[in-house]
PDB file of N, CA, C and O in Angstrom:
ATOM      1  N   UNK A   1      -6.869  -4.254  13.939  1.00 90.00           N
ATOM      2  CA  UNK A   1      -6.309  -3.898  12.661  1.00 90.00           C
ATOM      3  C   UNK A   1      -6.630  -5.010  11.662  1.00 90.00           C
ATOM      4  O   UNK A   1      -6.499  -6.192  11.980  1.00 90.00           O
ATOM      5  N   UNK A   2      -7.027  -4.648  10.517  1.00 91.00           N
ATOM      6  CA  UNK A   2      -7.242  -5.684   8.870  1.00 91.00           C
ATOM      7  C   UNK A   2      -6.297  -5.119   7.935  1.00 91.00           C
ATOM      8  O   UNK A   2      -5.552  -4.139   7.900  1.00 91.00           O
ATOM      9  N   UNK A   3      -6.591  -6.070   7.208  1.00 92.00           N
ATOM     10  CA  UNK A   3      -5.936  -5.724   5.866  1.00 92.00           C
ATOM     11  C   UNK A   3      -7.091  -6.572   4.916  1.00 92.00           C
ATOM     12  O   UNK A   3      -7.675  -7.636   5.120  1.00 92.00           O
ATOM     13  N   UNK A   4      -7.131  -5.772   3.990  1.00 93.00           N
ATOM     14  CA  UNK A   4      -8.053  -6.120   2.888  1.00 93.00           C
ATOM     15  C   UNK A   4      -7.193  -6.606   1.286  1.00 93.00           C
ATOM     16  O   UNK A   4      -6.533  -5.756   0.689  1.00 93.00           O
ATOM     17  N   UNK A   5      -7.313  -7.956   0.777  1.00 92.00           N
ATOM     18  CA  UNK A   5      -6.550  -8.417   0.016  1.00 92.00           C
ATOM     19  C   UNK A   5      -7.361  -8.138  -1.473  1.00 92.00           C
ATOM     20  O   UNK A   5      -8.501  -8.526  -1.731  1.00 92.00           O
ATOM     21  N   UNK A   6      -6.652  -7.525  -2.184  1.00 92.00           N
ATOM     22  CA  UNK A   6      -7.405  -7.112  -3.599  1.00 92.00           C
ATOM     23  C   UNK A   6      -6.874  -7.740  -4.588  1.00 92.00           C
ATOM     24  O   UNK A   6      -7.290  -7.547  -5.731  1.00 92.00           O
ATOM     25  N   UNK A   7      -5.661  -8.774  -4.270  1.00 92.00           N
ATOM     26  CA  UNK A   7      -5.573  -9.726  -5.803  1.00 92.00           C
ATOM     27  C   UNK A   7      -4.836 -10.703  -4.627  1.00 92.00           C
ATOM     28  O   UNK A   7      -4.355 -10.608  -3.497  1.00 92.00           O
ATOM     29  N   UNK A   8      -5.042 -11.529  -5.498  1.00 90.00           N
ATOM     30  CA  UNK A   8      -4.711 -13.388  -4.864  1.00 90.00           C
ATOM     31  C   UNK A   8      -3.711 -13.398  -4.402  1.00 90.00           C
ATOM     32  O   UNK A   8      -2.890 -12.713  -5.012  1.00 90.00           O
ATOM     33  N   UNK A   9      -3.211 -14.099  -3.177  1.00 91.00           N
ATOM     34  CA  UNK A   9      -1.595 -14.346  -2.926  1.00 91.00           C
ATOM     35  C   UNK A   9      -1.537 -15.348  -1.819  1.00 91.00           C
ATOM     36  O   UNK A   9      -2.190 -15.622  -0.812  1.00 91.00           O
ATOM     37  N   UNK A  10      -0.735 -15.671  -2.288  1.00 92.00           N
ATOM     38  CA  UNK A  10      -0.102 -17.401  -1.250  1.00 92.00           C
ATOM     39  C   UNK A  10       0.705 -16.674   0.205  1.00 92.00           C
ATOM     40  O   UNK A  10       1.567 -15.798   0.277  1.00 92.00           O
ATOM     41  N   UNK A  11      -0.093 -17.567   1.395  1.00 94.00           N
ATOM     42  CA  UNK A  11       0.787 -17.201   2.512  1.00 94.00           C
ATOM     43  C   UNK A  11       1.182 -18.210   3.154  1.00 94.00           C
ATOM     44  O   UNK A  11       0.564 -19.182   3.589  1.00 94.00           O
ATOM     45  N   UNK A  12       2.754 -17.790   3.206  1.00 94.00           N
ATOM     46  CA  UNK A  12       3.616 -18.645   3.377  1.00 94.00           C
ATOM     47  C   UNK A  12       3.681 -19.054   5.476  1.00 94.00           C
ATOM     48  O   UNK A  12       3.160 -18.466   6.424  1.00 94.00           O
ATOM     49  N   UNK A  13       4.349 -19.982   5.418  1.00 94.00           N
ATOM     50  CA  UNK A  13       4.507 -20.899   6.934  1.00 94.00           C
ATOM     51  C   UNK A  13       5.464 -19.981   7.880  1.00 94.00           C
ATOM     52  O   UNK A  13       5.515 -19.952   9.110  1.00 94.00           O
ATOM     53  N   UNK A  14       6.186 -19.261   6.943  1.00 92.00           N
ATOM     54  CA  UNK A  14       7.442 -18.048   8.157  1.00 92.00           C
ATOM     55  C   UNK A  14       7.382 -17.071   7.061  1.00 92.00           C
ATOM     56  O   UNK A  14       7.055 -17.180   5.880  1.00 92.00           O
ATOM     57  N   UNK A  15       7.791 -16.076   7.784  1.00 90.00           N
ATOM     58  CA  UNK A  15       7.790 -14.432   7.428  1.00 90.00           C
ATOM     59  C   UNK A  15       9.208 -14.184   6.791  1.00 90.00           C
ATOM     60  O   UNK A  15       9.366 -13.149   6.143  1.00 90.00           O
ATOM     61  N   UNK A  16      10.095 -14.939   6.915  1.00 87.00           N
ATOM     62  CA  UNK A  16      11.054 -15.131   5.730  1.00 87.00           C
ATOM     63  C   UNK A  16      11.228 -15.512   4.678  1.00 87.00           C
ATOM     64  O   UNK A  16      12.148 -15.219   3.914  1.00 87.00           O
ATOM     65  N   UNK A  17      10.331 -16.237   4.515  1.00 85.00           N
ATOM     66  CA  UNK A  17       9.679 -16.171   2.811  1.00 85.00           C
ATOM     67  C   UNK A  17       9.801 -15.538   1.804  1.00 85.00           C
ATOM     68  O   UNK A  17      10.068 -15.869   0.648  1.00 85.00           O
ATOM     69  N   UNK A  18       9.513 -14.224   2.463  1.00 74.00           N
ATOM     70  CA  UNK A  18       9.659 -13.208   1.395  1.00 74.00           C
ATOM     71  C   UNK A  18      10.839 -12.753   0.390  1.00 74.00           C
ATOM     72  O   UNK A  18      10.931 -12.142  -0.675  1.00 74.00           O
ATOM     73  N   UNK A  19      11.711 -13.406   1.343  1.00 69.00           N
ATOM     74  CA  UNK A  19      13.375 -13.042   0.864  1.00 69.00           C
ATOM     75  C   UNK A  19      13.155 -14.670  -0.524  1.00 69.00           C
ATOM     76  O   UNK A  19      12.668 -15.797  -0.437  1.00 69.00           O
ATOM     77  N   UNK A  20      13.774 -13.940  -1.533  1.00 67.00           N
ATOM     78  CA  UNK A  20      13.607 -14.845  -2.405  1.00 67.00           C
ATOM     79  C   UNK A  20      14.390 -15.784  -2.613  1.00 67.00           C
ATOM     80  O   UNK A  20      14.162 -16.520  -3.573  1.00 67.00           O
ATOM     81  N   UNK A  21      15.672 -16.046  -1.666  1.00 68.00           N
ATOM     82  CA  UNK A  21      16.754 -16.687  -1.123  1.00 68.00           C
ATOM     83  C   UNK A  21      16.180 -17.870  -0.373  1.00 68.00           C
ATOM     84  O   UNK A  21      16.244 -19.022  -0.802  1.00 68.00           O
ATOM     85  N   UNK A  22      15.735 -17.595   0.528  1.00 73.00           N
ATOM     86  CA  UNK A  22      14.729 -18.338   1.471  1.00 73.00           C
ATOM     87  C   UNK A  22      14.746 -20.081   0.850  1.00 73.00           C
ATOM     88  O   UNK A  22      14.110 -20.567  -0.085  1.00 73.00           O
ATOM     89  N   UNK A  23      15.136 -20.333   1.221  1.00 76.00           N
ATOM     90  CA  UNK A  23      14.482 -22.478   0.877  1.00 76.00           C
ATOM     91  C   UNK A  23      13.601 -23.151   1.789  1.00 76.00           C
ATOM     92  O   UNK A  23      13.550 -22.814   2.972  1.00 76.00           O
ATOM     93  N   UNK A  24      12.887 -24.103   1.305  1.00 84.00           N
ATOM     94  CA  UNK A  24      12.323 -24.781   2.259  1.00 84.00           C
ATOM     95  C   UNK A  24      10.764 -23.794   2.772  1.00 84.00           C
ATOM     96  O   UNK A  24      10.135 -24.045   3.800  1.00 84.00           O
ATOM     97  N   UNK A  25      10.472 -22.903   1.976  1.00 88.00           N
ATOM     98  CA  UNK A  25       9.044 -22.527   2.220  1.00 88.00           C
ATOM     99  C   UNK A  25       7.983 -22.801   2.006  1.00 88.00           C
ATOM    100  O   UNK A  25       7.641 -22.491   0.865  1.00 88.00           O
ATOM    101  N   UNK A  26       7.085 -23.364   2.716  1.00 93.00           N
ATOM    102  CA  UNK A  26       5.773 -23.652   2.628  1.00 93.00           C
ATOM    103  C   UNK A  26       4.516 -23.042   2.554  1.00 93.00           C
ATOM    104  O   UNK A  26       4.018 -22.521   3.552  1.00 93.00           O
ATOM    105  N   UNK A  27       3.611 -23.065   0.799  1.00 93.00           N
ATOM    106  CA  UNK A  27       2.531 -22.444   1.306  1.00 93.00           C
ATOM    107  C   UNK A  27       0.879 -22.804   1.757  1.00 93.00           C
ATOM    108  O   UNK A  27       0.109 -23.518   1.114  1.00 93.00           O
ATOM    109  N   UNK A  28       0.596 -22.105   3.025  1.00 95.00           N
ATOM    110  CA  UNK A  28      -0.290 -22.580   3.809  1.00 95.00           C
ATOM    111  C   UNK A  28      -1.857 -22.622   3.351  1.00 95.00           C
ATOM    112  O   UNK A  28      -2.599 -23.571   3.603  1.00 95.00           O
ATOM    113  N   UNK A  29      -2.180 -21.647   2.760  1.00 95.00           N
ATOM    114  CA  UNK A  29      -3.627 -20.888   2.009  1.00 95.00           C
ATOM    115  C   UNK A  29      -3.086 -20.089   1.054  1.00 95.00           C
ATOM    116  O   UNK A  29      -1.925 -19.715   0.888  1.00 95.00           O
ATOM    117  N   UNK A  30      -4.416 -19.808   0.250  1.00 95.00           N
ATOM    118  CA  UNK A  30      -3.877 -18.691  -0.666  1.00 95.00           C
ATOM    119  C   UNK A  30      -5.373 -18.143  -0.152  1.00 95.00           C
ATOM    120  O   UNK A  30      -6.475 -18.684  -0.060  1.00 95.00           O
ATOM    121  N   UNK A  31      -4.749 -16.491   0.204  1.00 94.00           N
ATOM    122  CA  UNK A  31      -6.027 -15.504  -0.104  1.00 94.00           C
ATOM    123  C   UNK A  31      -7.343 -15.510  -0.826  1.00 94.00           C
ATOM    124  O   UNK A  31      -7.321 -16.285  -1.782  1.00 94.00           O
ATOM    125  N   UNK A  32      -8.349 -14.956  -0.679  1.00 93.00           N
ATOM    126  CA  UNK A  32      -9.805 -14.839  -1.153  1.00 93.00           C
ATOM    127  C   UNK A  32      -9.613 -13.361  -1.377  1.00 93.00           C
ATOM    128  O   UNK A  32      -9.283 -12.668  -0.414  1.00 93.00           O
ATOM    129  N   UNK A  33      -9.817 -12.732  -2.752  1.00 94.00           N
ATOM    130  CA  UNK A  33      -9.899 -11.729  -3.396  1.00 94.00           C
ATOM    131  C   UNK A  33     -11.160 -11.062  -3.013  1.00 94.00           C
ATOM    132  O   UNK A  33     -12.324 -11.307  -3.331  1.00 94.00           O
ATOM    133  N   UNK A  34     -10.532  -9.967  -2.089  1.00 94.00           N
ATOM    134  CA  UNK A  34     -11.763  -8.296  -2.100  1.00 94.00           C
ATOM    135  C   UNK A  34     -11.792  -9.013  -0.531  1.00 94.00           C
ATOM    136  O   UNK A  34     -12.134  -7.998   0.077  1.00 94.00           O
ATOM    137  N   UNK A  35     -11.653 -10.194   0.672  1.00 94.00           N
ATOM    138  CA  UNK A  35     -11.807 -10.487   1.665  1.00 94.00           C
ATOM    139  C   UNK A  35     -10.902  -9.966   2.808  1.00 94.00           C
ATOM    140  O   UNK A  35      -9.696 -10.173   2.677  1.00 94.00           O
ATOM    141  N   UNK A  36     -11.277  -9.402   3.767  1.00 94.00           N
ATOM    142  CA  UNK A  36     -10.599  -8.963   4.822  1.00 94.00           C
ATOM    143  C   UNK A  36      -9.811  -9.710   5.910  1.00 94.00           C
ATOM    144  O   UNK A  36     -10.604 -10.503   6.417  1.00 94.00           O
ATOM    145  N   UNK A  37      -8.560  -9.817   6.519  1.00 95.00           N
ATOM    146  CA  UNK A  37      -8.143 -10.400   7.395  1.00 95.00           C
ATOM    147  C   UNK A  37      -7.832  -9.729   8.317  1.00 95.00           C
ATOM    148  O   UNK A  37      -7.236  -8.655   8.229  1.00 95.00           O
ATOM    149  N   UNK A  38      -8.308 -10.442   9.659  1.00 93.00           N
ATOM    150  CA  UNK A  38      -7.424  -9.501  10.736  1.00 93.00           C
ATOM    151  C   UNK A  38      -5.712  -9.670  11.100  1.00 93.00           C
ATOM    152  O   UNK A  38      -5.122 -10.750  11.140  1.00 93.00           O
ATOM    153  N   UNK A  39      -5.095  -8.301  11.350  1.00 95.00           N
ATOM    154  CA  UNK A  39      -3.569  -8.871  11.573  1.00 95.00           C
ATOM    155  C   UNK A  39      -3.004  -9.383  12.869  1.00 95.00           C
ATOM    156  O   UNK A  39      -3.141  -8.865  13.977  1.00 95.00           O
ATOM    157  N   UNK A  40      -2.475 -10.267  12.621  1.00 96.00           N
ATOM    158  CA  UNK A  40      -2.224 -10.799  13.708  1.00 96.00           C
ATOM    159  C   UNK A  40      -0.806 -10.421  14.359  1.00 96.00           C
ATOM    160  O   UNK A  40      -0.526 -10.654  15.535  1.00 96.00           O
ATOM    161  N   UNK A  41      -0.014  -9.852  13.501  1.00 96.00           N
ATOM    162  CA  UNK A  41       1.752  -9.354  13.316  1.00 96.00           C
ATOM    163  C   UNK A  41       2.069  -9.015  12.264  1.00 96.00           C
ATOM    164  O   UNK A  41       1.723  -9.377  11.140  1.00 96.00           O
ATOM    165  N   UNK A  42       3.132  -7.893  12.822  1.00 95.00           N
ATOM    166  CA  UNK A  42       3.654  -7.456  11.434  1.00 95.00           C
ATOM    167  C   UNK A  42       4.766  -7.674  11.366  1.00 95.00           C
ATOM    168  O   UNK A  42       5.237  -7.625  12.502  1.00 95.00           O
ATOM    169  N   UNK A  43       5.785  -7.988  10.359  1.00 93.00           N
ATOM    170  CA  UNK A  43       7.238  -7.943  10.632  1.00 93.00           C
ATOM    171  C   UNK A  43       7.927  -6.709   9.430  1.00 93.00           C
ATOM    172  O   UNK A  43       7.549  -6.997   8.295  1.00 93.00           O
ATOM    173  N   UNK A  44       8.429  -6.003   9.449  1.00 88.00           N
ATOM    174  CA  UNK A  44       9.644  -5.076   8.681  1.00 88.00           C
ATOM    175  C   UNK A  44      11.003  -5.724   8.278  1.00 88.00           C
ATOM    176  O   UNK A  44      11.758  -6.588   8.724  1.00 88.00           O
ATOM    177  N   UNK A  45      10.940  -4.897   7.237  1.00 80.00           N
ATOM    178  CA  UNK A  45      12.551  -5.241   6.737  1.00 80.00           C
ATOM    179  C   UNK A  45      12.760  -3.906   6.127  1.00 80.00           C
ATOM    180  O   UNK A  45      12.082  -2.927   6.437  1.00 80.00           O
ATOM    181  N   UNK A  46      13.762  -3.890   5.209  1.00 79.00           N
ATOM    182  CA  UNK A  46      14.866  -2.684   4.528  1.00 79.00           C
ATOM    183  C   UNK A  46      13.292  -3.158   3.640  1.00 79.00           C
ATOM    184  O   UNK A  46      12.209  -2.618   3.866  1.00 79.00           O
ATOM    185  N   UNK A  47      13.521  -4.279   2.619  1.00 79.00           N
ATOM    186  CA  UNK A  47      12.990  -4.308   1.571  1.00 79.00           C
ATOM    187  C   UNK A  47      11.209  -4.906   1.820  1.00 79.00           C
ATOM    188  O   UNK A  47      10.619  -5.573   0.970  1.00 79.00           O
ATOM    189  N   UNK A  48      10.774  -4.605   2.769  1.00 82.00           N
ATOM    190  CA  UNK A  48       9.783  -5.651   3.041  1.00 82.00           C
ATOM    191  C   UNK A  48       8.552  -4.995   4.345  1.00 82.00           C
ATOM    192  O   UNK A  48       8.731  -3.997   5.042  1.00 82.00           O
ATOM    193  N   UNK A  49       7.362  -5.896   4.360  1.00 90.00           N
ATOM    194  CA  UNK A  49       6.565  -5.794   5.265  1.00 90.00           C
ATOM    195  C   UNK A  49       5.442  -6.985   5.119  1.00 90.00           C
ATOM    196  O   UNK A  49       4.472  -7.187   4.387  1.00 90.00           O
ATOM    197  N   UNK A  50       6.023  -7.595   6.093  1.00 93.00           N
ATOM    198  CA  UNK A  50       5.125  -9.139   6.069  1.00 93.00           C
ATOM    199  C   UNK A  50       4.165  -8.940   7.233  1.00 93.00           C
ATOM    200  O   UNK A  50       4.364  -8.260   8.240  1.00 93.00           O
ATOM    201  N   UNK A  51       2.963  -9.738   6.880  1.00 94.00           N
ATOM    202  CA  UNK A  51       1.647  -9.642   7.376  1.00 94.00           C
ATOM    203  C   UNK A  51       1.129 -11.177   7.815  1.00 94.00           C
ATOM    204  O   UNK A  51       0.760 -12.145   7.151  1.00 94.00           O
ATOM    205  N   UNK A  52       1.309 -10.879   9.573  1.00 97.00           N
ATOM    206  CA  UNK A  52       0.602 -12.356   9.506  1.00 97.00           C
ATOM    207  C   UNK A  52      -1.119 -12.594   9.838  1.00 97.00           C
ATOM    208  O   UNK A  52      -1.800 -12.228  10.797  1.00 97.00           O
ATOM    209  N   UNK A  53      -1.387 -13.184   8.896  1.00 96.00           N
ATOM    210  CA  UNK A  53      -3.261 -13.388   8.956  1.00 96.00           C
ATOM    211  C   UNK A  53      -3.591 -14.895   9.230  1.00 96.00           C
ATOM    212  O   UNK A  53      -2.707 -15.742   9.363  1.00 96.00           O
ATOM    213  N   UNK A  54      -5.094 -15.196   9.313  1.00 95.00           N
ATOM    214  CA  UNK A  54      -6.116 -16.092   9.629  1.00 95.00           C
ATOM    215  C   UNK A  54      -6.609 -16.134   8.988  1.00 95.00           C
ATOM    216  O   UNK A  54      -7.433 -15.239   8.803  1.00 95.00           O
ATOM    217  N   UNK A  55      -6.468 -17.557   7.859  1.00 93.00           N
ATOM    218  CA  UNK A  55      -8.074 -17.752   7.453  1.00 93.00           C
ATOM    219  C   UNK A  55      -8.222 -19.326   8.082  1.00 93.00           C
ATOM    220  O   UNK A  55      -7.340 -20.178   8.190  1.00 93.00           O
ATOM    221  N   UNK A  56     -10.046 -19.422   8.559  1.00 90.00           N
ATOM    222  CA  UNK A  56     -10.517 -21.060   8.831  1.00 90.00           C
ATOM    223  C   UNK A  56      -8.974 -21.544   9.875  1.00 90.00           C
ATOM    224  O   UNK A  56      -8.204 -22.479   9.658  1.00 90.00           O
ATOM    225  N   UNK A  57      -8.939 -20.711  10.796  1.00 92.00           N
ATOM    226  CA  UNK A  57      -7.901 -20.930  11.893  1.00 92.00           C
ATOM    227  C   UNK A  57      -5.821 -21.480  11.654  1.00 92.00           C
ATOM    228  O   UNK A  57      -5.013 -21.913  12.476  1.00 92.00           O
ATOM    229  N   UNK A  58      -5.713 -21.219  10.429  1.00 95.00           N
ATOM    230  CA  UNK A  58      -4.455 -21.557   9.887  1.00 95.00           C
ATOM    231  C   UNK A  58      -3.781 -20.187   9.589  1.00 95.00           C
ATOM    232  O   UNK A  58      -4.264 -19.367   8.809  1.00 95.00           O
ATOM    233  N   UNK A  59      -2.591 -20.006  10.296  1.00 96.00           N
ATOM    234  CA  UNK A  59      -2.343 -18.723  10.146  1.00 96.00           C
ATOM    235  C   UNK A  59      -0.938 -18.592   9.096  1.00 96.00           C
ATOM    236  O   UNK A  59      -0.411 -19.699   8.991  1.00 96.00           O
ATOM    237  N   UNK A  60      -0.560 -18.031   8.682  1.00 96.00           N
ATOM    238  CA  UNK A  60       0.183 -17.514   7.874  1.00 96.00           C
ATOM    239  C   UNK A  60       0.834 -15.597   7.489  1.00 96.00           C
ATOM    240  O   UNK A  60       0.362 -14.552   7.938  1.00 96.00           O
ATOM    241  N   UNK A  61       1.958 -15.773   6.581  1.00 95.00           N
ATOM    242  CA  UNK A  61       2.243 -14.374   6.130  1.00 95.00           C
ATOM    243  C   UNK A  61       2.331 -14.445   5.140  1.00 95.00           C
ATOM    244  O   UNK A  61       2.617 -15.475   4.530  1.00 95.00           O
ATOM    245  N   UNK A  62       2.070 -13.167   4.578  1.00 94.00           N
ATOM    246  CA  UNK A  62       1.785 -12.456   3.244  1.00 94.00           C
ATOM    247  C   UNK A  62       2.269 -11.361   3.065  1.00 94.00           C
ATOM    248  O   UNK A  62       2.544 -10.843   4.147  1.00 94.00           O
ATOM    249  N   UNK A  63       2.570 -10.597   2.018  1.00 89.00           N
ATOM    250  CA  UNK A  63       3.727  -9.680   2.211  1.00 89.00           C
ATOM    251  C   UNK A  63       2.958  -8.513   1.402  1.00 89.00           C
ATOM    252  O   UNK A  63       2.034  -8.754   0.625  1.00 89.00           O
ATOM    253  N   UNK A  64       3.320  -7.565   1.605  1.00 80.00           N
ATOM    254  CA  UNK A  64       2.574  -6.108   1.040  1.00 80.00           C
ATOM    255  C   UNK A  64       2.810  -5.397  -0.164  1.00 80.00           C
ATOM    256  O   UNK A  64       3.596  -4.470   0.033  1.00 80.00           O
ATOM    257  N   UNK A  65       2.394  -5.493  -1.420  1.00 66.00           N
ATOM    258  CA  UNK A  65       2.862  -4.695  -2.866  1.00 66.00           C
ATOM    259  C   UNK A  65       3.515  -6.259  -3.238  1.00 66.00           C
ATOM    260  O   UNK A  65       3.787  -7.167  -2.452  1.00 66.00           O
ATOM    261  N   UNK A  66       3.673  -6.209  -4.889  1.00 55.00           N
ATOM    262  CA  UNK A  66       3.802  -7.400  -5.735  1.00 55.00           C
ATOM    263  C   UNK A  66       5.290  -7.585  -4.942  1.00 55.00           C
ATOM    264  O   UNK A  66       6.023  -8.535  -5.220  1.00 55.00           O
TER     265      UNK A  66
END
């Protein structure tokens, strides 16, 4: 499974990130626009769907829609 990233975005060190509550988050890479990643995990929420990817062996999550 990929996911293909079509505008820029920072992926963060944990998949709780996303919650905008969250402190203490770190970001690891930021995405390469129109570049494909493979997924490595997915996580769900009510409000959410975080994506964990690889780029240059550093992995991270990124979350799906603005």
């Amino acid at each position: 499974m990929s996911v293909k990233v079509t505008e820029s975005v920072v992926a963060y060190d944990n998949w709780e990130c996303g919650n905008h509550y969250q402190l203490d988050c770190k970001v690891v890479f930021e995405t390469v626009v129109g570049q494909s990643y493979s997924v490595q995990r997915i996580r769900y929420g009510k409000d959410f769907m975080a994506i964990k990817v690889t780029q240059t062996g550093v992995s991270g999550w990124i979350y799906a829609g603005k």
